[in-house]
Short mmCIF file of C-alpha atoms and ligand atoms in Angstrom, two decimals:
data_model
loop_
_atom_site.label_atom_id
_atom_site.label_comp_id
_atom_site.label_asym_id
_atom_site.label_seq_id
_atom_site.Cartn_x
_atom_site.Cartn_y
_atom_site.Cartn_z
CA MET X 232 9.87 28.79 -80.36
CA SER X 233 7.15 28.70 -83.15
CA LEU X 234 8.57 29.72 -86.81
CA LEU X 235 5.18 29.84 -88.44
CA GLU X 236 2.20 31.27 -86.51
CA VAL X 237 -1.19 31.09 -88.13
CA ARG X 238 -3.90 33.12 -86.20
CA GLY X 239 -7.87 33.51 -86.40
CA VAL X 240 -7.30 32.75 -90.28
CA ARG X 241 -10.87 32.78 -92.20
CA LYS X 242 -11.29 32.36 -95.85
CA SER X 243 -14.67 32.18 -97.42
CA PHE X 244 -15.63 31.65 -101.53
CA ASP X 245 -18.54 33.62 -102.06
CA ASP X 246 -21.16 32.58 -98.98
CA LEU X 247 -19.27 29.31 -98.25
CA GLU X 248 -16.97 30.37 -95.15
CA VAL X 249 -14.36 27.45 -95.67
CA LEU X 250 -11.88 28.43 -92.93
CA ARG X 251 -13.77 29.88 -89.41
CA GLY X 252 -10.84 30.74 -87.32
CA VAL X 253 -7.91 28.44 -87.58
CA ASP X 254 -5.16 29.16 -85.22
CA LEU X 255 -2.05 26.98 -85.49
CA ASP X 256 1.87 27.07 -84.40
CA VAL X 257 4.42 25.13 -85.82
CA PRO X 258 7.93 25.05 -84.19
CA SER X 259 11.20 25.81 -86.01
CA GLY X 260 12.32 22.51 -87.76
CA ALA X 261 9.23 20.74 -87.36
CA LEU X 262 6.74 18.93 -89.44
CA VAL X 263 3.34 19.44 -88.49
CA ALA X 264 0.53 17.09 -90.36
CA VAL X 265 -2.71 18.99 -91.18
CA LEU X 266 -5.55 15.81 -90.76
CA GLY X 267 -9.01 16.23 -91.70
CA PRO X 268 -11.98 14.81 -93.50
CA SER X 269 -12.55 15.85 -97.21
CA GLY X 270 -13.55 18.95 -97.33
CA CYS X 271 -12.41 20.35 -93.94
CA GLY X 272 -10.20 23.27 -95.38
CA LYS X 273 -6.88 21.52 -95.39
CA THR X 274 -5.96 22.48 -98.99
CA THR X 275 -7.68 26.35 -98.58
CA LEU X 276 -5.01 26.67 -95.19
CA LEU X 277 -2.08 25.54 -97.34
CA ARG X 278 -2.83 27.78 -100.39
CA VAL X 279 -3.61 30.83 -97.66
CA ILE X 280 0.07 30.22 -96.34
CA ALA X 281 1.45 30.13 -99.48
CA GLY X 282 -0.39 33.19 -100.28
CA PHE X 283 -2.23 31.99 -103.28
CA GLU X 284 -5.08 32.91 -101.75
CA ARG X 285 -6.16 35.85 -99.72
CA ALA X 286 -7.52 35.59 -95.79
CA GLY X 287 -10.42 37.15 -95.20
CA ALA X 288 -9.29 37.82 -91.91
CA GLY X 289 -6.43 36.83 -89.54
CA THR X 290 -2.90 36.72 -89.71
CA VAL X 291 0.28 34.36 -90.74
CA SER X 292 3.67 34.88 -89.91
CA VAL X 293 6.84 33.24 -90.49
CA GLY X 294 9.87 33.67 -88.18
CA GLY X 295 8.05 36.99 -86.89
CA ARG X 296 7.68 38.06 -90.38
CA LEU X 297 3.97 39.16 -91.01
CA LEU X 298 3.09 37.71 -94.56
CA THR X 299 -0.87 38.02 -94.37
CA ALA X 300 -2.99 40.41 -92.45
CA PRO X 301 -5.88 41.58 -94.56
CA PRO X 302 -6.89 44.20 -95.58
CA GLY X 303 -3.25 45.54 -95.67
CA THR X 304 -0.91 42.78 -95.96
CA HIS X 305 -0.36 40.24 -98.27
CA VAL X 306 3.16 39.27 -99.38
CA ALA X 307 3.27 37.58 -102.99
CA PRO X 308 4.01 34.18 -102.81
CA GLU X 309 7.50 34.48 -104.21
CA LYS X 310 8.64 36.29 -101.61
CA ARG X 311 7.51 34.41 -98.60
CA ARG X 312 10.30 31.89 -98.87
CA ILE X 313 7.67 29.44 -98.73
CA ALA X 314 7.53 26.34 -101.05
CA VAL X 315 5.17 24.09 -102.28
CA VAL X 316 5.05 20.57 -103.12
CA PRO X 317 1.74 19.41 -105.10
CA GLN X 318 -0.16 16.29 -105.03
CA GLU X 319 1.60 15.03 -108.11
CA GLY X 320 5.14 16.36 -108.91
CA ALA X 321 4.16 18.61 -111.55
CA LEU X 322 7.38 18.52 -112.89
CA PHE X 323 8.40 20.46 -115.84
CA PRO X 324 8.33 17.28 -118.62
CA HIS X 325 10.98 19.10 -120.95
CA LEU X 326 13.37 19.44 -118.44
CA THR X 327 15.91 17.04 -116.94
CA VAL X 328 15.97 16.35 -113.11
CA ALA X 329 18.85 18.67 -112.73
CA ASP X 330 17.13 21.45 -114.83
CA ASN X 331 14.38 20.78 -112.75
CA VAL X 332 15.80 20.80 -109.21
CA ALA X 333 18.01 23.96 -110.29
CA TYR X 334 14.86 26.00 -111.33
CA GLY X 335 14.53 28.14 -108.41
CA LEU X 336 18.20 29.24 -108.07
CA ARG X 337 19.61 31.80 -109.86
CA ARG X 338 20.91 30.97 -113.26
CA ARG X 339 24.37 32.88 -112.55
CA ASP X 340 25.30 31.22 -109.43
CA PRO X 341 28.82 29.17 -109.84
CA ARG X 342 27.52 26.76 -106.92
CA ARG X 343 24.39 25.74 -108.94
CA GLY X 344 25.52 22.57 -110.01
CA ARG X 345 27.19 21.33 -106.85
CA ARG X 346 23.89 22.23 -105.02
CA VAL X 347 21.60 20.24 -107.51
CA SER X 348 23.81 17.27 -106.85
CA GLU X 349 23.47 17.69 -103.10
CA LEU X 350 19.85 18.03 -103.41
CA LEU X 351 19.53 14.71 -105.24
CA GLU X 352 21.88 13.14 -103.04
CA LEU X 353 19.64 14.09 -99.98
CA VAL X 354 16.36 12.55 -101.51
CA GLY X 355 18.39 9.50 -102.62
CA LEU X 356 18.74 10.15 -106.55
CA GLU X 357 22.39 10.92 -106.82
CA GLY X 358 23.48 10.50 -110.29
CA TYR X 359 20.01 11.00 -111.74
CA GLU X 360 20.91 14.86 -113.17
CA ARG X 361 20.66 13.82 -116.84
CA ARG X 362 16.92 11.78 -116.80
CA MET X 363 14.01 13.16 -117.87
CA PRO X 364 10.39 13.14 -115.48
CA ALA X 365 9.00 10.79 -117.62
CA GLU X 366 11.91 8.19 -117.05
CA LEU X 367 11.15 8.08 -113.62
CA SER X 368 8.67 6.38 -110.92
CA GLY X 369 5.92 8.29 -109.22
CA GLY X 370 8.12 8.29 -106.30
CA GLN X 371 11.21 9.15 -107.58
CA GLN X 372 8.98 12.01 -109.36
CA GLN X 373 7.50 13.21 -105.61
CA ARG X 374 11.58 13.51 -104.44
CA VAL X 375 12.45 15.27 -107.55
CA ALA X 376 9.88 17.67 -106.60
CA LEU X 377 10.96 17.95 -102.80
CA ALA X 378 14.65 18.54 -104.08
CA ARG X 379 13.40 21.13 -106.22
CA ALA X 380 10.88 23.06 -103.56
CA LEU X 381 14.28 22.79 -101.41
CA ALA X 382 16.76 24.38 -103.44
CA PRO X 383 15.95 27.76 -102.84
CA GLU X 384 16.42 27.16 -99.01
CA PRO X 385 12.83 27.72 -98.05
CA GLN X 386 12.07 28.31 -94.42
CA VAL X 387 8.64 26.20 -94.80
CA VAL X 388 7.93 23.48 -97.37
CA LEU X 389 4.16 22.93 -97.73
CA LEU X 390 3.19 19.37 -99.02
CA ASP X 391 -0.14 18.76 -100.41
CA GLU X 392 -1.11 15.16 -100.12
CA PRO X 393 2.11 14.35 -101.72
CA PHE X 394 2.30 10.68 -101.35
CA SER X 395 -1.75 9.90 -102.28
CA ALA X 396 -0.85 8.73 -105.59
CA LEU X 397 2.24 6.41 -104.74
CA ASP X 398 1.52 2.34 -103.77
CA ALA X 399 1.74 1.53 -100.17
CA ALA X 400 4.96 -0.02 -100.09
CA LEU X 401 6.39 2.82 -101.97
CA ARG X 402 4.50 5.85 -99.76
CA ALA X 403 6.32 4.84 -96.58
CA SER X 404 9.73 4.92 -97.95
CA VAL X 405 8.83 8.43 -99.82
CA ARG X 406 7.41 9.74 -96.38
CA ALA X 407 10.69 8.49 -94.42
CA ASP X 408 13.08 10.27 -96.93
CA VAL X 409 11.08 13.43 -97.06
CA ARG X 410 10.99 13.61 -93.25
CA ALA X 411 14.51 13.08 -93.30
CA ALA X 412 15.40 15.58 -95.94
CA LEU X 413 13.10 18.29 -94.18
CA ARG X 414 15.26 17.38 -91.27
CA ALA X 415 19.02 17.51 -92.82
CA THR X 416 17.82 20.77 -94.27
CA GLY X 417 16.16 22.37 -90.92
CA ALA X 418 12.91 23.28 -93.20
CA THR X 419 9.87 23.46 -91.28
CA GLY X 420 7.44 21.24 -93.08
CA PHE X 421 3.36 21.38 -93.30
CA LEU X 422 1.72 18.11 -94.26
CA VAL X 423 -1.74 17.81 -95.44
CA THR X 424 -3.48 14.65 -95.26
CA HIS X 425 -6.16 12.65 -94.57
CA ASP X 426 -4.48 9.85 -93.93
CA GLN X 427 -4.41 9.25 -90.21
CA GLU X 428 -1.74 6.64 -90.08
CA GLU X 429 0.31 8.83 -92.43
CA ALA X 430 0.08 11.67 -90.16
CA LEU X 431 0.52 9.65 -86.76
CA SER X 432 3.83 8.26 -88.26
CA THR X 433 5.25 10.81 -89.96
CA ALA X 434 4.76 13.95 -88.24
CA ASP X 435 6.02 16.02 -85.13
CA VAL X 436 3.06 17.61 -84.34
CA VAL X 437 -0.63 16.58 -85.72
CA ALA X 438 -2.79 19.42 -86.69
CA VAL X 439 -6.62 17.89 -86.32
CA MET X 440 -9.22 19.98 -88.54
CA ARG X 441 -13.17 19.99 -88.60
CA ASP X 442 -15.37 22.22 -90.51
CA GLY X 443 -12.62 25.10 -90.98
CA VAL X 444 -10.91 24.87 -87.71
CA VAL X 445 -8.06 23.30 -85.98
CA VAL X 446 -9.67 21.00 -83.12
CA GLN X 447 -6.76 19.95 -81.63
CA ALA X 448 -2.80 20.23 -82.05
CA GLY X 449 -0.33 17.83 -80.29
CA THR X 450 2.04 15.36 -80.48
CA PRO X 451 0.91 12.23 -82.19
CA GLU X 452 0.66 10.57 -79.17
CA GLN X 453 -1.40 13.06 -77.23
CA VAL X 454 -3.73 13.23 -80.23
CA TYR X 455 -4.36 9.42 -80.28
CA ARG X 456 -4.46 8.91 -76.54
CA ALA X 457 -5.90 11.72 -75.60
CA PRO X 458 -8.14 12.95 -78.06
CA HIS X 459 -9.82 16.42 -77.44
CA ASP X 460 -13.64 14.98 -78.25
CA LEU X 461 -15.13 11.84 -79.69
CA ASP X 462 -15.02 12.97 -83.35
CA VAL X 463 -10.86 13.27 -83.15
CA ALA X 464 -11.21 9.65 -80.98
CA ARG X 465 -12.75 8.44 -84.08
CA PHE X 466 -11.15 10.27 -86.73
CA VAL X 467 -7.28 9.17 -85.54
CA GLY X 468 -7.64 5.51 -84.89
CA GLU X 469 -9.58 2.34 -84.77
CA ALA X 470 -11.89 2.69 -81.54
CA VAL X 471 -14.70 1.05 -79.71
CA VAL X 472 -16.77 3.50 -78.43
CA LEU X 473 -19.59 2.56 -75.52
CA ALA X 474 -21.92 4.59 -73.44
CA ALA X 475 -21.34 4.05 -70.10
CA THR X 476 -21.68 5.74 -66.43
CA VAL X 477 -18.54 6.54 -64.64
CA ALA X 478 -18.85 6.30 -60.65
CA GLY X 479 -15.76 6.69 -58.69
CA GLY X 480 -13.71 6.80 -61.28
CA VAL X 481 -14.42 3.50 -62.98
CA ALA X 482 -17.10 2.26 -65.50
CA ARG X 483 -18.91 -1.11 -65.51
CA THR X 484 -19.26 -1.77 -69.19
CA PRO X 485 -19.88 -4.87 -71.25
CA LEU X 486 -15.92 -5.08 -71.81
CA GLY X 487 -15.60 -5.38 -67.72
CA GLU X 488 -14.35 -2.45 -65.34
CA LEU X 489 -13.06 0.38 -67.35
CA ARG X 490 -10.91 3.42 -65.74
CA PRO X 491 -10.46 6.73 -67.51
CA ALA X 492 -7.29 8.71 -66.58
CA PRO X 493 -7.07 9.65 -63.02
CA GLY X 494 -9.26 12.46 -61.89
CA CYS X 495 -11.83 12.01 -64.66
CA VAL X 496 -15.36 13.41 -64.31
CA ASP X 497 -18.07 10.94 -62.90
CA GLY X 498 -21.11 10.94 -64.74
CA SER X 499 -22.71 9.56 -68.11
CA GLY X 500 -20.63 10.00 -71.32
CA THR X 501 -18.41 7.75 -73.84
CA LEU X 502 -15.37 5.47 -73.58
CA VAL X 503 -13.26 4.82 -76.30
CA VAL X 504 -10.83 1.89 -75.97
CA ARG X 505 -8.28 1.46 -78.77
CA PRO X 506 -7.85 -2.17 -79.85
CA GLU X 507 -4.34 -2.69 -78.57
CA GLN X 508 -5.70 -2.22 -75.15
CA VAL X 509 -7.72 -5.25 -75.91
CA HIS X 510 -5.98 -8.38 -74.74
CA LEU X 511 -6.99 -12.28 -75.36
CA VAL X 512 -6.80 -14.01 -72.45
CA ALA X 513 -8.35 -17.76 -70.72
CA CYS X 514 -12.13 -17.95 -71.44
CA ASP X 515 -12.60 -18.14 -67.88
CA VAL X 516 -10.67 -15.19 -66.65
CA GLY X 517 -11.54 -12.43 -68.94
CA VAL X 518 -14.98 -11.11 -70.84
CA PRO X 519 -16.33 -14.08 -72.64
CA ALA X 520 -15.97 -13.13 -76.03
CA ARG X 521 -16.68 -14.77 -79.55
CA VAL X 522 -13.91 -14.56 -82.53
CA VAL X 523 -15.93 -13.06 -85.57
CA ASP X 524 -12.81 -12.96 -88.29
CA THR X 525 -9.13 -12.71 -88.09
CA VAL X 526 -6.72 -10.60 -90.74
CA PHE X 527 -3.41 -11.54 -90.67
CA TYR X 528 -0.82 -9.03 -91.39
CA GLY X 529 2.56 -10.32 -90.59
CA HIS X 530 3.82 -8.19 -88.09
CA ASP X 531 0.56 -8.33 -86.05
CA ALA X 532 -3.06 -9.52 -87.07
CA SER X 533 -6.40 -8.19 -86.16
CA VAL X 534 -8.85 -9.86 -84.45
CA LEU X 535 -12.65 -8.99 -84.50
CA LEU X 536 -14.74 -10.33 -81.52
CA GLU X 537 -18.22 -9.94 -80.40
CA VAL X 538 -19.22 -9.85 -76.96
CA ASP X 539 -22.78 -9.37 -75.33
CA GLY X 540 -23.46 -5.57 -75.22
CA GLU X 541 -26.38 -3.63 -73.75
CA GLY X 542 -29.37 -5.88 -73.54
CA GLY X 543 -27.45 -8.86 -74.87
CA ALA X 544 -26.73 -6.97 -78.27
CA PRO X 545 -23.74 -8.05 -80.18
CA LEU X 546 -21.12 -5.58 -79.73
CA PRO X 547 -17.95 -5.73 -81.95
CA VAL X 548 -14.41 -5.55 -80.51
CA LEU X 549 -11.30 -5.06 -82.58
CA CYS X 550 -7.85 -6.35 -80.67
CA ARG X 551 -4.27 -6.41 -82.19
CA LEU X 552 -2.37 -9.98 -81.74
CA GLN X 553 1.26 -11.11 -82.02
CA GLY X 554 1.95 -14.23 -82.16
CA ASP X 555 -0.54 -16.85 -83.13
CA LEU X 556 -4.23 -16.37 -84.07
CA PRO X 557 -6.48 -18.01 -81.89
CA VAL X 558 -8.40 -20.98 -83.20
CA THR X 559 -11.00 -21.01 -80.68
CA GLU X 560 -14.35 -19.60 -81.33
CA ARG X 561 -14.58 -18.63 -77.47
CA VAL X 562 -11.87 -16.42 -76.01
CA GLY X 563 -11.65 -14.09 -73.08
CA LEU X 564 -10.58 -10.54 -73.48
CA ARG X 565 -9.43 -8.32 -70.75
CA VAL X 566 -8.84 -4.17 -71.44
CA ASP X 567 -5.56 -2.68 -70.10
CA GLY X 568 -4.66 0.78 -69.48
CA PRO X 569 -6.75 3.94 -68.90
CA VAL X 570 -9.62 4.54 -71.63
CA SER X 571 -10.52 8.04 -73.08
CA TRP X 572 -13.58 9.34 -71.49
CA PHE X 573 -16.24 12.10 -72.74
CA PRO X 574 -18.63 13.14 -70.04
CA ARG X 575 -21.94 14.30 -71.84
CA ALA X 576 -22.35 18.16 -71.23
CA SER X 577 -24.65 18.32 -68.77
N1 ATP O 712 -11.63 28.45 -105.56
C1 ATP O 712 -12.60 27.63 -104.85
N2 ATP O 712 -14.50 28.34 -104.77
C2 ATP O 712 -15.07 28.06 -104.30
N3 ATP O 712 -15.16 26.73 -103.28
C3 ATP O 712 -13.43 26.43 -102.73
C4 ATP O 712 -12.51 26.54 -103.61
N4 ATP O 712 -12.00 26.00 -103.14
C5 ATP O 712 -11.98 25.26 -102.50
N5 ATP O 712 -12.97 25.68 -102.41
C6 ATP O 712 -14.23 24.70 -100.98
O1 ATP O 712 -13.83 24.76 -99.82
C7 ATP O 712 -14.11 23.71 -99.20
C8 ATP O 712 -12.79 23.20 -98.34
O2 ATP O 712 -11.88 22.68 -99.74
P1 ATP O 712 -10.62 22.18 -99.72
O3 ATP O 712 -9.99 21.69 -100.87
O4 ATP O 712 -9.50 23.33 -98.57
O5 ATP O 712 -10.70 20.90 -98.60
P2 ATP O 712 -9.89 19.91 -97.96
O6 ATP O 712 -9.80 19.65 -96.50
O7 ATP O 712 -8.62 20.18 -98.65
O8 ATP O 712 -10.26 18.43 -99.01
P3 ATP O 712 -9.73 17.23 -99.50
O9 ATP O 712 -9.26 16.25 -98.56
O10 ATP O 712 -10.89 16.48 -100.35
O11 ATP O 712 -8.82 17.98 -100.60
C9 ATP O 712 -14.99 22.75 -100.17
O12 ATP O 712 -16.10 22.61 -100.04
C10 ATP O 712 -14.53 23.02 -101.83
O13 ATP O 712 -15.21 22.87 -102.61
#
């Protein structure tokens, strides 16, 4: 069942309509990543849910409790049972870690000390009670910010690009710990990001926003493998995009015969192939291709190929490779599995 429900939310700043009817359902205990390009309205949506901004229309409710329903209903942010973790922790610099975490707890609560220790343990910082924020790394500060957010047992935790200031290796580990901490407490998470890899790897639900609306919400697999439209396909991962005509469920393309998912509509339109669907095979059995560049990442590698496209124009194709990098310039390629298909609207 949905815990967080957003229905038809609109928000304008003067003449600029930033949210144009946002609908979103987040199941209880799930983590949703709201993914979209800069300026599409992600942070504004977060601020409306937090109660920092008043919506012009629509509703926000949590656990069936109506929080926003203009013109009459606007529950104050501190009464929403919603916590916010901002981009950079925004810890109180003059308070110890323990006092930062305890900030949202009642002063006279006899369990205060124990609760702070529990929360610090949850975010992997047991024993850090007496440290000052300035003595912590960026990743540790974000963990403390999360512990502080979780302290008053919110129903929903809103995270606004909380990992953006961290370096890549740290980001992955803090991300995993944040996800584990949210799961352990049962809080429902709402993560704003413009990083598709972060959204796909961290969230239970990915909501792709564009121009003030959610264009698709689904599991990471659904959004990646069955994107709602070409822009979503391009936004959530690398793609080879081909103009094509499908007849009898098959398209003849410069990458060979490609098949969209069964039941697709024949006609002309656009096909999307993901790099991991492209496999290198012997020259004489695959589509002839030329290796243009290779990039080694350790666990795998990217190979940029070129095949002859329409009218002989070079068509770049990216593929992932485990094992040895090709040393030859000429290879063959084969595309496996159903490709995404967007017929042109007639
Ligand atoms: N308080 C405000 N007053 C006027 N315009 C605003 C205000 N807040 C946001 N905007 C505008 O609303 C639009 C959406 O901003 P928002 O911060 O929600 O986007 P975003 O998707 O979070 O972008 P980013 O990824 O860059 O943070 C932008 O054009 C921004 O300039």
